[in-house]
Coordinates of C-alpha atoms and ligand atoms in Angstrom, one line a residue:
M125 CA 118.4 142.7 135.2
T126 CA 116.3 141.9 131.8
S127 CA 113.2 140.0 132.1
A128 CA 113.2 136.5 130.6
V129 CA 111.0 136.7 127.7
V130 CA 108.6 133.8 127.6
L131 CA 108.2 132.9 123.9
P132 CA 104.8 131.3 122.6
T133 CA 105.2 127.6 122.2
K134 CA 105.4 127.1 118.3
T135 CA 102.8 124.9 116.9
V136 CA 103.8 122.7 114.3
G137 CA 100.4 120.5 113.8
L138 CA 98.1 121.7 111.1
D139 CA 94.8 122.9 112.0
V140 CA 93.0 120.2 109.3
E141 CA 89.7 120.4 110.4
R142 CA 90.0 124.2 110.0
I143 CA 91.9 124.2 107.1
R144 CA 88.9 121.3 105.7
D145 CA 86.2 124.3 106.3
D146 CA 88.2 126.6 103.8
F147 CA 87.7 123.7 100.8
P148 CA 84.0 123.3 100.2
A149 CA 84.5 120.4 97.5
L150 CA 85.4 118.1 100.3
H151 CA 82.3 118.5 102.3
Q152 CA 80.3 116.2 99.9
R153 CA 79.0 112.8 99.9
V154 CA 80.1 110.5 97.0
N155 CA 78.3 107.4 96.4
G156 CA 76.3 108.0 99.7
K157 CA 79.8 107.8 101.8
P158 CA 82.0 110.8 102.8
L159 CA 84.4 111.9 100.2
A160 CA 88.1 111.0 101.0
Y161 CA 89.8 113.2 98.2
L162 CA 93.1 111.1 97.4
D163 CA 93.8 112.4 94.3
N164 CA 96.3 115.5 95.1
A165 CA 99.3 114.3 92.9
A166 CA 96.8 115.0 89.9
T167 CA 95.1 118.1 91.1
S168 CA 94.5 119.8 94.4
Q169 CA 91.1 121.0 95.6
K170 CA 90.9 124.8 96.0
P171 CA 90.0 127.1 98.9
Q172 CA 87.1 129.6 99.1
V173 CA 89.6 132.5 99.1
V174 CA 91.3 131.4 95.6
I175 CA 87.6 130.2 94.1
D176 CA 86.4 134.0 95.4
A177 CA 89.6 135.4 93.6
E178 CA 89.0 134.2 90.3
R179 CA 84.9 134.8 90.2
D180 CA 85.9 138.4 92.1
Y181 CA 88.4 139.1 89.0
F182 CA 85.6 138.6 86.7
E183 CA 82.6 140.0 88.5
H184 CA 84.8 143.5 88.9
D185 CA 88.2 143.8 87.3
N186 CA 88.0 142.1 83.7
A187 CA 90.1 143.5 81.4
N188 CA 93.0 142.2 79.2
V189 CA 96.4 142.8 80.9
H190 CA 98.6 145.2 79.8
R191 CA 97.3 146.8 76.7
A192 CA 95.1 149.8 77.6
V193 CA 94.8 152.8 80.2
H194 CA 91.6 152.4 81.2
T195 CA 90.7 151.4 84.9
L196 CA 89.8 147.7 84.5
S197 CA 92.8 147.3 82.6
S198 CA 95.2 148.9 84.9
R199 CA 93.5 147.1 87.8
A200 CA 93.6 143.6 86.2
T201 CA 97.3 144.4 84.9
L202 CA 98.0 145.1 88.5
A203 CA 96.5 142.0 90.0
Y204 CA 98.3 140.1 87.3
E205 CA 101.7 141.2 88.3
G206 CA 101.2 141.4 91.8
A207 CA 100.7 137.6 91.5
R208 CA 104.1 137.4 89.9
D209 CA 105.6 139.0 92.9
K210 CA 103.8 136.6 95.0
V211 CA 105.2 133.5 93.2
R212 CA 108.6 134.9 92.9
R213 CA 108.6 135.6 97.2
F214 CA 107.1 131.7 97.2
I215 CA 110.4 130.4 95.5
N216 CA 112.9 132.8 96.3
A217 CA 113.3 133.5 92.7
P218 CA 115.8 136.7 92.9
V219 CA 114.0 139.0 90.4
R220 CA 110.5 138.9 89.3
E221 CA 112.2 138.6 85.1
S222 CA 112.8 135.0 86.2
V223 CA 109.1 134.1 86.7
V224 CA 107.4 133.4 83.5
F225 CA 103.5 132.4 83.9
T226 CA 102.8 129.3 82.0
R227 CA 99.6 126.9 82.1
G228 CA 101.4 124.5 84.4
A229 CA 104.6 122.0 84.3
T230 CA 104.3 120.7 81.0
E231 CA 104.1 124.1 79.2
G232 CA 107.2 125.5 81.1
I233 CA 109.3 122.3 80.3
N234 CA 108.8 122.8 76.6
L235 CA 109.3 126.1 76.8
V236 CA 112.8 125.1 77.6
V237 CA 112.9 122.3 75.4
Y238 CA 111.5 124.3 72.5
T239 CA 113.8 127.4 73.1
W240 CA 117.1 126.5 75.4
G241 CA 117.2 123.1 74.0
R242 CA 116.9 123.9 70.2
G243 CA 119.4 126.9 70.7
N244 CA 121.9 124.9 72.8
V245 CA 121.7 121.1 72.2
Q246 CA 123.1 119.7 69.0
E247 CA 124.6 116.5 67.3
G248 CA 127.2 114.9 69.7
D249 CA 125.4 116.2 73.0
E250 CA 124.0 114.4 75.7
I251 CA 120.7 115.0 77.8
L252 CA 120.5 113.4 81.4
L253 CA 116.9 112.2 82.6
T254 CA 116.4 109.9 85.3
E255 CA 114.1 106.8 84.8
M256 CA 111.2 107.9 87.2
E257 CA 110.2 111.1 85.1
H258 CA 106.8 111.7 84.2
H259 CA 106.1 111.9 80.5
S260 CA 105.9 115.8 80.5
N261 CA 110.0 115.8 81.8
L262 CA 110.6 112.8 78.9
V263 CA 108.7 113.5 75.8
P264 CA 109.7 116.8 75.4
W265 CA 113.7 116.0 75.5
Q266 CA 112.8 112.8 73.3
L267 CA 111.7 115.2 70.8
L268 CA 114.8 117.3 70.9
A269 CA 116.9 114.5 71.0
Q270 CA 115.2 113.7 67.4
W271 CA 115.4 117.3 66.2
S272 CA 119.4 117.7 67.4
G273 CA 120.8 114.2 67.0
A274 CA 122.1 114.4 71.0
T275 CA 121.9 111.2 73.1
L276 CA 119.4 110.7 75.8
R277 CA 120.8 109.3 79.0
Y278 CA 119.4 107.7 82.1
L279 CA 120.1 107.8 85.6
G280 CA 118.6 104.5 86.9
L281 CA 117.0 103.5 90.2
R282 CA 118.1 101.2 93.0
P283 CA 115.1 98.9 94.4
D284 CA 113.9 101.5 97.2
G285 CA 113.2 104.0 94.2
T286 CA 115.9 105.9 95.0
L287 CA 117.9 107.5 92.0
R288 CA 121.2 105.8 91.5
L289 CA 123.5 108.3 92.5
E290 CA 126.8 106.4 92.2
D291 CA 126.1 106.6 88.6
L292 CA 126.1 110.3 88.4
D293 CA 129.8 111.4 87.9
A294 CA 130.4 108.3 84.9
L295 CA 127.0 109.7 83.4
L296 CA 127.7 113.7 83.5
T297 CA 130.6 114.2 80.7
R298 CA 131.7 117.1 78.7
R299 CA 129.2 116.6 76.4
T300 CA 126.0 116.6 79.0
K301 CA 124.1 119.9 78.4
V302 CA 121.2 119.6 80.4
V303 CA 120.0 117.5 83.4
A304 CA 116.3 117.5 83.5
F305 CA 114.7 115.4 86.7
T306 CA 111.7 115.6 89.2
H307 CA 112.6 116.8 92.5
M308 CA 109.6 114.1 93.8
S309 CA 108.4 111.1 91.9
N310 CA 104.9 111.2 90.7
V311 CA 104.6 107.4 91.5
L312 CA 107.2 106.6 94.2
G313 CA 107.1 109.7 96.5
T314 CA 110.9 110.0 96.2
I315 CA 112.2 113.2 97.6
N316 CA 115.6 113.7 95.2
P317 CA 118.7 115.2 96.3
V318 CA 118.3 118.4 94.0
A319 CA 121.1 120.7 95.5
E320 CA 123.6 117.6 95.0
I321 CA 122.4 116.6 91.5
V322 CA 122.2 120.4 90.2
A323 CA 126.2 121.0 91.8
A324 CA 127.0 117.9 89.8
A325 CA 125.5 119.4 86.5
H326 CA 127.2 122.2 87.2
R327 CA 130.8 120.9 87.2
V328 CA 130.2 119.3 83.9
G329 CA 128.8 122.9 82.8
A330 CA 125.4 121.5 82.3
V331 CA 122.4 123.3 82.9
A332 CA 119.6 121.7 85.5
L333 CA 116.1 121.9 85.2
V334 CA 114.1 120.6 87.9
D335 CA 110.6 119.7 87.5
G336 CA 108.7 120.9 90.5
A337 CA 105.4 119.6 90.0
Q338 CA 105.2 117.6 93.3
S339 CA 107.6 119.7 95.2
V340 CA 106.3 123.1 95.3
P341 CA 103.0 122.6 96.3
H342 CA 104.5 120.4 99.3
M343 CA 107.5 121.6 100.6
P344 CA 109.5 124.7 100.7
V345 CA 111.3 124.8 97.6
D346 CA 113.9 128.2 97.2
A347 CA 115.2 128.3 93.6
Q348 CA 118.5 130.3 94.9
A349 CA 119.7 128.0 97.6
L350 CA 119.3 124.9 95.2
D351 CA 120.9 126.8 92.7
L352 CA 118.3 126.1 90.0
D353 CA 118.7 127.1 86.1
F354 CA 115.1 125.9 85.7
L355 CA 111.9 125.3 87.7
A356 CA 108.7 124.4 86.1
F357 CA 105.7 124.0 88.5
S358 CA 102.0 123.6 88.1
G359 CA 99.1 125.7 89.9
H360 CA 96.6 123.5 90.1
K361 CA 98.1 121.3 92.1
M362 CA 99.1 123.9 94.6
C363 CA 95.3 125.0 95.6
G364 CA 95.5 127.1 92.6
P365 CA 93.2 126.8 89.2
T366 CA 93.9 124.7 86.1
G367 CA 95.7 127.0 83.4
S368 CA 98.1 128.3 86.0
G369 CA 101.5 127.7 86.9
A370 CA 105.2 129.2 86.4
L371 CA 108.5 128.5 85.3
Y372 CA 111.8 130.1 86.9
G373 CA 114.7 130.8 84.8
K374 CA 117.6 132.4 85.6
R375 CA 117.6 135.6 84.1
H376 CA 120.6 135.3 81.9
L377 CA 119.3 132.0 80.4
L378 CA 116.1 133.3 79.9
E379 CA 117.7 136.7 78.6
A380 CA 119.5 134.5 75.6
M381 CA 116.8 132.3 74.9
D382 CA 114.7 132.8 71.8
P383 CA 111.0 133.3 72.6
F384 CA 108.5 130.3 72.6
L385 CA 105.1 131.3 71.5
A386 CA 104.9 134.4 68.9
G387 CA 102.3 137.1 68.9
G388 CA 100.8 139.6 70.8
D389 CA 102.5 141.5 74.1
M390 CA 105.6 139.2 73.6
I391 CA 107.2 142.1 70.9
S392 CA 108.7 145.0 71.5
S393 CA 108.4 146.3 67.9
V394 CA 107.0 144.9 64.7
S395 CA 107.4 146.1 61.1
L396 CA 106.7 143.4 57.7
E397 CA 110.3 142.7 57.9
G398 CA 110.4 141.4 61.4
A399 CA 110.3 142.1 65.1
T400 CA 112.4 142.8 68.1
W401 CA 111.3 141.0 71.6
N402 CA 109.7 142.4 75.0
E403 CA 111.7 142.4 77.9
L404 CA 111.7 139.3 80.6
P405 CA 109.4 138.0 81.6
W406 CA 107.0 139.1 78.8
K407 CA 108.8 137.6 75.9
F408 CA 107.7 134.5 76.6
E409 CA 104.4 135.3 77.2
A410 CA 102.3 135.7 74.1
G411 CA 98.7 136.1 73.6
T412 CA 96.3 136.7 76.5
P413 CA 97.4 135.3 79.3
S414 CA 95.2 133.1 81.9
I415 CA 94.7 136.2 83.9
A416 CA 92.2 135.4 86.4
Q417 CA 93.9 131.8 86.9
Q418 CA 97.4 133.4 87.9
I419 CA 95.5 135.9 89.9
A420 CA 93.9 133.3 91.6
L421 CA 97.2 131.5 91.8
G422 CA 98.7 134.3 93.9
T423 CA 95.8 134.1 96.4
A424 CA 96.5 130.2 96.6
V425 CA 100.2 131.2 97.4
D426 CA 99.1 133.7 100.2
Y427 CA 97.0 131.0 101.4
L428 CA 99.9 128.1 101.4
S429 CA 102.3 130.8 102.8
D430 CA 99.9 132.1 105.7
I431 CA 99.6 128.3 106.7
G432 CA 103.6 127.8 106.0
M433 CA 105.2 125.4 103.7
E434 CA 107.1 123.9 106.5
A435 CA 103.7 123.2 108.4
V436 CA 102.4 121.5 105.3
F437 CA 105.3 119.5 104.9
A438 CA 105.4 118.1 108.6
H439 CA 101.5 117.6 108.4
E440 CA 102.1 115.2 105.0
Q441 CA 105.3 113.7 106.4
E442 CA 103.1 112.5 109.4
L443 CA 100.0 111.5 107.6
T444 CA 102.4 109.4 104.8
A445 CA 104.2 107.6 107.5
Y446 CA 100.7 106.8 109.3
A447 CA 99.4 105.5 105.7
L448 CA 102.5 103.4 105.0
D449 CA 101.9 102.0 108.5
R450 CA 98.4 101.2 107.8
L451 CA 99.0 100.2 104.6
G452 CA 101.6 97.6 105.4
S453 CA 98.9 95.8 107.7
I454 CA 97.0 94.6 104.5
P455 CA 98.1 91.3 103.2
G456 CA 99.2 91.0 99.5
L457 CA 99.6 94.7 99.4
E458 CA 102.7 95.9 97.6
V459 CA 103.8 99.6 97.9
Y460 CA 106.4 100.7 95.3
G461 CA 109.2 102.3 96.8
S462 CA 110.7 102.8 100.2
A463 CA 113.2 105.9 100.0
P464 CA 113.9 107.3 103.5
Q465 CA 113.1 110.9 102.0
R466 CA 109.8 110.6 100.5
G467 CA 106.4 112.5 100.3
G468 CA 102.9 111.8 100.6
V469 CA 102.7 110.1 96.9
I470 CA 102.0 106.3 97.7
S471 CA 101.3 104.0 94.8
F472 CA 100.5 100.3 95.1
N473 CA 98.9 97.1 93.8
V474 CA 96.8 94.4 96.0
E475 CA 97.8 90.8 94.9
G476 CA 94.9 89.4 92.4
I477 CA 93.0 92.7 92.2
H478 CA 93.5 95.1 89.0
P479 CA 94.2 98.6 90.3
H480 CA 91.4 99.9 87.7
D481 CA 88.6 97.6 89.6
L482 CA 90.6 98.7 93.0
A483 CA 90.0 102.3 92.3
Q484 CA 86.7 101.7 91.2
V485 CA 85.6 100.1 94.4
L486 CA 87.3 102.8 96.7
D487 CA 85.1 105.1 94.6
Q488 CA 82.1 103.3 95.5
E489 CA 83.3 104.2 98.9
G490 CA 84.1 107.2 98.7
V491 CA 87.7 107.2 98.3
A492 CA 89.1 109.5 95.3
A493 CA 92.5 107.5 94.2
R494 CA 93.8 106.9 90.7
A495 CA 94.8 103.8 88.8
G496 CA 96.8 103.7 85.6
N497 CA 100.3 104.4 84.7
H498 CA 100.4 108.0 86.3
C499 CA 101.9 109.1 83.0
A500 CA 105.3 107.2 84.0
Q501 CA 105.2 104.2 81.6
P502 CA 108.9 103.5 81.5
L503 CA 109.0 103.6 85.5
H504 CA 105.7 101.4 85.3
R505 CA 107.8 99.0 83.0
R506 CA 110.8 99.3 85.5
L507 CA 108.6 98.1 88.2
G508 CA 107.2 95.5 86.1
Q509 CA 103.6 96.6 86.5
P510 CA 101.5 98.2 83.6
A511 CA 99.7 99.7 86.2
S512 CA 98.9 100.8 89.9
C513 CA 96.8 102.5 92.2
R514 CA 97.7 105.7 93.9
A515 CA 96.9 107.6 97.0
S516 CA 98.1 111.2 97.1
L517 CA 97.8 113.1 100.2
Y518 CA 97.7 117.0 100.7
L519 CA 97.3 119.5 103.8
Y520 CA 93.8 119.0 104.3
N521 CA 93.8 115.0 104.2
T522 CA 93.2 113.1 107.5
E523 CA 93.9 110.2 109.3
D524 CA 90.2 109.2 108.9
E525 CA 90.4 109.7 105.5
V526 CA 93.5 106.9 105.3
E527 CA 91.3 104.6 107.0
A528 CA 88.5 104.9 104.8
L529 CA 91.2 103.8 102.1
V530 CA 92.1 100.9 104.2
R531 CA 88.6 99.7 104.5
G532 CA 88.1 100.4 100.8
I533 CA 91.0 97.9 100.0
R534 CA 89.8 95.4 102.5
L535 CA 86.6 95.8 101.0
A536 CA 88.0 95.0 97.8
K537 CA 90.1 92.2 98.9
T538 CA 86.7 90.2 100.3
F539 CA 85.0 91.2 97.0
F540 CA 87.4 90.0 94.7
G541 CA 87.9 86.9 97.1
A542 CA 91.7 88.2 96.8
Ligands
PMP1932 N1 105.6 116.3 86.3 C1 105.0 115.9 87.3 C2 106.2 115.1 88.4 C3 103.7 115.4 87.6 O1 103.6 114.8 88.6 C4 102.9 116.3 86.5 C5 101.7 116.1 86.6 N2 100.9 114.7 87.2 C6 103.6 117.2 85.3 C7 104.7 116.9 85.3 C8 102.9 117.9 84.4 O2 101.8 118.8 85.5 P1 100.6 119.4 84.4 O3 99.7 118.1 83.8 O4 100.0 120.3 85.5 O5 101.4 120.3 83.5

């Protein structure tokens, strides 16, 4: 008879206090109050291992990649290419050739527009975007429309901040060449049904680009399972350094594309008459890349993977529900968006207080929140608000920090008599 195996109970909750110990910047007072860092949609804090990885590279291995046989250059190249393998695993890209290092989501989207877009979109074609896009996934396509004579189309929003999927089939035509949309709104927190939209795009022969700036840092994202054509994201929003990030592209698409920037490293051979291109992914990595930063992004990916993206997502879901409940108790406070599937980005206004004034009072209380249009002016116009205040959560945030936010808002209300 086989004896029963007792499996240990799986802990889904994060040990947030232990995680907080990893982030030196969280342990400071701002204006005499403990910092509550709630501006993670703009950029995340960095764990010590990531800070150390970048410093370690400069202290020991600093050399240019791919270009020399000397030991330091070999070490730098190994670490840089090793980071690419880590990012490949993190998003489940099938091959490392599909992972192009970029300075972030903005650069990745521009790369696609300038190369795939210029090569494939012509007058009479259509580009489908949504009304909730960040300027980074809006303005590059507007440029492409100007250059090519293509028409921009937009999927609108329902009152709860979800996309009007009921309009999708009517907006997609045989002329639609690309559907570009965010996985998660950086204003409303809405998590869009990526697989469904990508499948609809593919049915009319369009390619799908997903802006993963707000999803890849916060939830498991599987490029193959979602059948993405392109996925752009930024390292600095996922515990990595500024100047790091990646563009995932299906290999056959990247192979058919012209280079983006031209210069060193992206060529195979150069004569005075012309040049031929390097293999993927280096064809798209002209010049000296952000070596230290991409290596440290690899460390950030290890850090998040060790914790587990399911657990990160679960923690943020729980804390978002808590924050929405607590903010709901404040009279005159309106949260924008109430999608059933949403992440930890919460934008709101308080009647009678300008969001910039509110953010200033919050800062006096040690609470780092953001006020403005969050690079989504068309969405704010749609909301009928020039600006909003935004609190955005990450794996290290706590209920106590949400309470600090709520206290700060109540104080502002007293201060402004609102
Ligand atoms: N898309 C979305 C949804 C974002 O939130 C951001 C950053 N706020 C970006 C794109 C641009 O990211 P980056 O500035 O790192 O290129």
